[in-house]
PDB file of C-alpha atoms in Angstrom:
ATOM      1  CA  UNK I   1      87.979 122.640 141.750  1.00  0.00           C
ATOM      2  CA  UNK I   2      86.900 122.891 145.458  1.00  0.00           C
ATOM      3  CA  UNK I   3      84.235 120.635 146.588  1.00  0.00           C
ATOM      4  CA  UNK I   4      82.408 120.783 149.305  1.00  0.00           C
ATOM      5  CA  UNK I   5      82.192 117.870 151.847  1.00  0.00           C
ATOM      6  CA  UNK I   6      78.738 116.466 152.078  1.00  0.00           C
ATOM      7  CA  UNK I   7      80.072 114.777 155.987  1.00  0.00           C
ATOM      8  CA  UNK I   8      82.347 114.188 158.300  1.00  0.00           C
ATOM      9  CA  UNK I   9      83.478 111.198 160.379  1.00  0.00           C
ATOM     10  CA  UNK I  10      85.572 108.050 161.073  1.00  0.00           C
ATOM     11  CA  UNK I  11      86.421 104.728 160.536  1.00  0.00           C
ATOM     12  CA  UNK I  12      87.700 101.680 162.605  1.00  0.00           C
ATOM     13  CA  UNK I  13      91.055  99.610 161.411  1.00  0.00           C
ATOM     14  CA  UNK I  14      90.694  95.880 162.362  1.00  0.00           C
ATOM     15  CA  UNK I  15      93.553  95.728 164.714  1.00  0.00           C
ATOM     16  CA  UNK I  16      94.374  91.375 164.189  1.00  0.00           C
ATOM     17  CA  UNK I  17      93.972  92.083 160.177  1.00  0.00           C
ATOM     18  CA  UNK I  18      96.031  95.335 159.906  1.00  0.00           C
ATOM     19  CA  UNK I  19      98.862  93.400 162.001  1.00  0.00           C
ATOM     20  CA  UNK I  20      98.930  90.236 159.811  1.00  0.00           C
ATOM     21  CA  UNK I  21      99.120  92.433 156.225  1.00  0.00           C
ATOM     22  CA  UNK I  22     101.911  93.867 158.567  1.00  0.00           C
ATOM     23  CA  UNK I  23     103.572  91.019 158.693  1.00  0.00           C
ATOM     24  CA  UNK I  24     102.825  89.137 155.628  1.00  0.00           C
ATOM     25  CA  UNK I  25     104.163  92.611 153.280  1.00  0.00           C
ATOM     26  CA  UNK I  26     106.415  94.622 156.039  1.00  0.00           C
ATOM     27  CA  UNK I  27     110.227  93.810 154.162  1.00  0.00           C
ATOM     28  CA  UNK I  28     110.383  91.569 151.919  1.00  0.00           C
ATOM     29  CA  UNK I  29     113.515  89.731 152.701  1.00  0.00           C
ATOM     30  CA  UNK I  30     111.812  88.736 156.768  1.00  0.00           C
ATOM     31  CA  UNK I  31     115.052  87.577 157.600  1.00  0.00           C
ATOM     32  CA  UNK I  32     116.146  90.922 157.292  1.00  0.00           C
ATOM     33  CA  UNK I  33     114.400  91.817 160.768  1.00  0.00           C
ATOM     34  CA  UNK I  34     118.206  93.274 162.490  1.00  0.00           C
ATOM     35  CA  UNK I  35     117.758  96.027 160.430  1.00  0.00           C
ATOM     36  CA  UNK I  36     115.265  97.505 161.438  1.00  0.00           C
ATOM     37  CA  UNK I  37     116.104  97.352 165.104  1.00  0.00           C
ATOM     38  CA  UNK I  38     119.737  98.941 164.072  1.00  0.00           C
ATOM     39  CA  UNK I  39     117.835 101.620 162.917  1.00  0.00           C
ATOM     40  CA  UNK I  40     115.928 102.543 166.124  1.00  0.00           C
ATOM     41  CA  UNK I  41     119.321 101.610 167.846  1.00  0.00           C
ATOM     42  CA  UNK I  42     120.670 104.937 165.536  1.00  0.00           C
ATOM     43  CA  UNK I  43     117.201 107.041 166.030  1.00  0.00           C
ATOM     44  CA  UNK I  44     118.242 106.348 170.378  1.00  0.00           C
ATOM     45  CA  UNK I  45     121.427 107.986 169.601  1.00  0.00           C
ATOM     46  CA  UNK I  46     123.017 104.733 170.238  1.00  0.00           C
ATOM     47  CA  UNK I  47     126.810 104.304 169.959  1.00  0.00           C
ATOM     48  CA  UNK I  48     127.448 101.099 170.515  1.00  0.00           C
ATOM     49  CA  UNK I  49     125.455  98.110 169.244  1.00  0.00           C
ATOM     50  CA  UNK I  50     126.010  94.647 170.333  1.00  0.00           C
ATOM     51  CA  UNK I  51     124.876  91.312 168.686  1.00  0.00           C
ATOM     52  CA  UNK I  52     125.669  88.176 170.114  1.00  0.00           C
ATOM     53  CA  UNK I  53     124.232  84.293 168.560  1.00  0.00           C
ATOM     54  CA  UNK I  54     122.641  82.144 170.875  1.00  0.00           C
ATOM     55  CA  UNK I  55     121.939  79.014 171.006  1.00  0.00           C
ATOM     56  CA  UNK I  56     118.108  79.138 170.152  1.00  0.00           C
ATOM     57  CA  UNK I  57     118.103  82.221 169.022  1.00  0.00           C
ATOM     58  CA  UNK I  58     120.103  85.919 169.383  1.00  0.00           C
ATOM     59  CA  UNK I  59     120.407  88.813 171.236  1.00  0.00           C
ATOM     60  CA  UNK I  60     120.591  92.866 169.917  1.00  0.00           C
ATOM     61  CA  UNK I  61     121.415  95.614 172.634  1.00  0.00           C
ATOM     62  CA  UNK I  62     122.706  98.829 172.649  1.00  0.00           C
ATOM     63  CA  UNK I  63     122.253 101.692 175.123  1.00  0.00           C
ATOM     64  CA  UNK I  64     120.800 105.457 174.182  1.00  0.00           C
ATOM     65  CA  UNK I  65     117.400 106.664 174.454  1.00  0.00           C
ATOM     66  CA  UNK I  66     115.815 103.001 176.119  1.00  0.00           C
ATOM     67  CA  UNK I  67     111.973 103.095 175.181  1.00  0.00           C
ATOM     68  CA  UNK I  68     108.866 103.803 177.837  1.00  0.00           C
ATOM     69  CA  UNK I  69     107.659 101.633 179.320  1.00  0.00           C
ATOM     70  CA  UNK I  70     103.527 102.757 178.086  1.00  0.00           C
ATOM     71  CA  UNK I  71     104.954 102.997 174.734  1.00  0.00           C
ATOM     72  CA  UNK I  72     105.633  98.878 175.320  1.00  0.00           C
ATOM     73  CA  UNK I  73     102.685  98.333 176.733  1.00  0.00           C
ATOM     74  CA  UNK I  74     101.077  98.352 173.082  1.00  0.00           C
ATOM     75  CA  UNK I  75     103.960  98.758 170.768  1.00  0.00           C
ATOM     76  CA  UNK I  76     102.078  98.525 167.609  1.00  0.00           C
ATOM     77  CA  UNK I  77      99.627 101.397 168.305  1.00  0.00           C
ATOM     78  CA  UNK I  78     102.225 103.997 166.035  1.00  0.00           C
ATOM     79  CA  UNK I  79     100.896 101.527 163.311  1.00  0.00           C
ATOM     80  CA  UNK I  80      96.958 102.273 164.116  1.00  0.00           C
ATOM     81  CA  UNK I  81      96.910 105.978 165.148  1.00  0.00           C
ATOM     82  CA  UNK I  82      98.583 106.035 168.730  1.00  0.00           C
ATOM     83  CA  UNK I  83      99.399 109.339 170.560  1.00  0.00           C
ATOM     84  CA  UNK I  84     102.327 111.230 168.489  1.00  0.00           C
ATOM     85  CA  UNK I  85     105.362 112.902 169.894  1.00  0.00           C
ATOM     86  CA  UNK I  86     108.922 114.270 168.727  1.00  0.00           C
ATOM     87  CA  UNK I  87     110.300 110.474 168.806  1.00  0.00           C
ATOM     88  CA  UNK I  88     107.486 108.919 167.793  1.00  0.00           C
ATOM     89  CA  UNK I  89     109.390 108.279 164.658  1.00  0.00           C
ATOM     90  CA  UNK I  90     111.666 105.653 166.185  1.00  0.00           C
ATOM     91  CA  UNK I  91     108.869 103.480 166.935  1.00  0.00           C
ATOM     92  CA  UNK I  92     107.921 102.391 163.906  1.00  0.00           C
ATOM     93  CA  UNK I  93     111.844 100.656 163.080  1.00  0.00           C
ATOM     94  CA  UNK I  94     110.704  98.917 166.610  1.00  0.00           C
ATOM     95  CA  UNK I  95     107.428  97.284 164.963  1.00  0.00           C
ATOM     96  CA  UNK I  96     109.009  96.036 161.518  1.00  0.00           C
ATOM     97  CA  UNK I  97     111.558  94.327 163.284  1.00  0.00           C
ATOM     98  CA  UNK I  98     108.839  92.963 165.787  1.00  0.00           C
ATOM     99  CA  UNK I  99     107.217  92.160 162.516  1.00  0.00           C
ATOM    100  CA  UNK I 100     109.724  90.052 160.645  1.00  0.00           C
ATOM    101  CA  UNK I 101     111.209  88.084 163.962  1.00  0.00           C
ATOM    102  CA  UNK I 102     107.366  87.008 164.219  1.00  0.00           C
ATOM    103  CA  UNK I 103     107.120  86.083 160.705  1.00  0.00           C
ATOM    104  CA  UNK I 104     109.675  83.646 161.506  1.00  0.00           C
ATOM    105  CA  UNK I 105     107.741  81.544 164.306  1.00  0.00           C
ATOM    106  CA  UNK I 106     110.103  81.684 167.144  1.00  0.00           C
ATOM    107  CA  UNK I 107     108.612  80.747 170.430  1.00  0.00           C
ATOM    108  CA  UNK I 108     109.069  84.308 171.966  1.00  0.00           C
ATOM    109  CA  UNK I 109     110.076  88.044 171.302  1.00  0.00           C
ATOM    110  CA  UNK I 110     111.740  88.896 174.140  1.00  0.00           C
ATOM    111  CA  UNK I 111     112.673  93.797 174.482  1.00  0.00           C
ATOM    112  CA  UNK I 112     113.852  94.377 177.824  1.00  0.00           C
ATOM    113  CA  UNK I 113     114.267  98.673 177.783  1.00  0.00           C
ATOM    114  CA  UNK I 114     115.040 101.330 180.274  1.00  0.00           C
ATOM    115  CA  UNK I 115     117.370 102.338 183.420  1.00  0.00           C
ATOM    116  CA  UNK I 116     118.272 100.153 186.665  1.00  0.00           C
ATOM    117  CA  UNK I 117     115.496 100.127 188.938  1.00  0.00           C
ATOM    118  CA  UNK I 118     112.894 101.179 185.978  1.00  0.00           C
ATOM    119  CA  UNK I 119     113.815  98.316 183.648  1.00  0.00           C
ATOM    120  CA  UNK I 120     110.436  96.531 181.717  1.00  0.00           C
ATOM    121  CA  UNK I 121     110.122  93.616 179.880  1.00  0.00           C
ATOM    122  CA  UNK I 122     107.269  93.290 177.354  1.00  0.00           C
ATOM    123  CA  UNK I 123     107.895  89.163 176.340  1.00  0.00           C
ATOM    124  CA  UNK I 124     105.543  88.106 172.505  1.00  0.00           C
ATOM    125  CA  UNK I 125     104.752  84.112 172.326  1.00  0.00           C
ATOM    126  CA  UNK I 126     104.884  82.898 168.942  1.00  0.00           C
ATOM    127  CA  UNK I 127     101.064  83.426 168.968  1.00  0.00           C
ATOM    128  CA  UNK I 128     101.159  86.901 169.164  1.00  0.00           C
ATOM    129  CA  UNK I 129     100.543  87.389 173.508  1.00  0.00           C
ATOM    130  CA  UNK I 130     101.621  90.523 174.815  1.00  0.00           C
ATOM    131  CA  UNK I 131     103.144  90.380 178.711  1.00  0.00           C
ATOM    132  CA  UNK I 132     104.403  93.651 179.718  1.00  0.00           C
ATOM    133  CA  UNK I 133     106.169  92.987 183.104  1.00  0.00           C
ATOM    134  CA  UNK I 134     108.910  94.968 185.635  1.00  0.00           C
ATOM    135  CA  UNK I 135     112.742  93.656 184.660  1.00  0.00           C
ATOM    136  CA  UNK I 136     114.188  92.505 187.891  1.00  0.00           C
ATOM    137  CA  UNK I 137     117.477  91.695 185.832  1.00  0.00           C
ATOM    138  CA  UNK I 138     120.427  94.918 186.371  1.00  0.00           C
ATOM    139  CA  UNK I 139     121.349  96.400 183.428  1.00  0.00           C
ATOM    140  CA  UNK I 140     120.086  99.651 181.906  1.00  0.00           C
ATOM    141  CA  UNK I 141     119.707  99.863 177.726  1.00  0.00           C
ATOM    142  CA  UNK I 142     118.478  97.583 175.258  1.00  0.00           C
ATOM    143  CA  UNK I 143     117.706  94.055 174.155  1.00  0.00           C
ATOM    144  CA  UNK I 144     116.074  92.438 171.489  1.00  0.00           C
ATOM    145  CA  UNK I 145     116.037  88.750 172.142  1.00  0.00           C
ATOM    146  CA  UNK I 146     114.641  86.075 169.692  1.00  0.00           C
ATOM    147  CA  UNK I 147     113.970  82.996 170.987  1.00  0.00           C
ATOM    148  CA  UNK I 148     113.490  79.759 168.345  1.00  0.00           C
ATOM    149  CA  UNK I 149     111.625  76.354 169.316  1.00  0.00           C
ATOM    150  CA  UNK I 150     114.695  74.945 166.890  1.00  0.00           C
ATOM    151  CA  UNK I 151     117.643  75.526 165.004  1.00  0.00           C
ATOM    152  CA  UNK I 152     116.899  78.706 162.960  1.00  0.00           C
ATOM    153  CA  UNK I 153     117.345  78.000 158.677  1.00  0.00           C
ATOM    154  CA  UNK I 154     117.453  81.417 158.039  1.00  0.00           C
ATOM    155  CA  UNK I 155     119.138  83.899 156.718  1.00  0.00           C
ATOM    156  CA  UNK I 156     121.503  86.477 158.870  1.00  0.00           C
TER     157      UNK I 156
END
């Protein structure tokens, strides 16, 4: 049976509530937040991934296709009907890792990406505030750093 449309329209999603629900139910175990970032590295055609344990956190680095500044301006947009693109499949991995890391209440999560001279730095603090700035430090590729306020007691 084929029905006739009665009316059409659109609806809005409460972004803050949507992010909170995604944060709570994204990964069965929040300590698995590195797995989506490893998938992001693979989807970015990275041939090598480096993971470094830091005094108050950890940093994952990879080379390959970088993440454009326009995407980092609102990394969660891919879950809320943001612009598509053929490489859009990479970004849910980025967001899943961010949401998993943020479930631990880190002091901040910092993502640096771009080629030398055109790098940007996205910082998300423990309250969820986002700051996107040009990155003055040399280097290329992508790095994701999670910094805790104290000792991390989760399993990695």
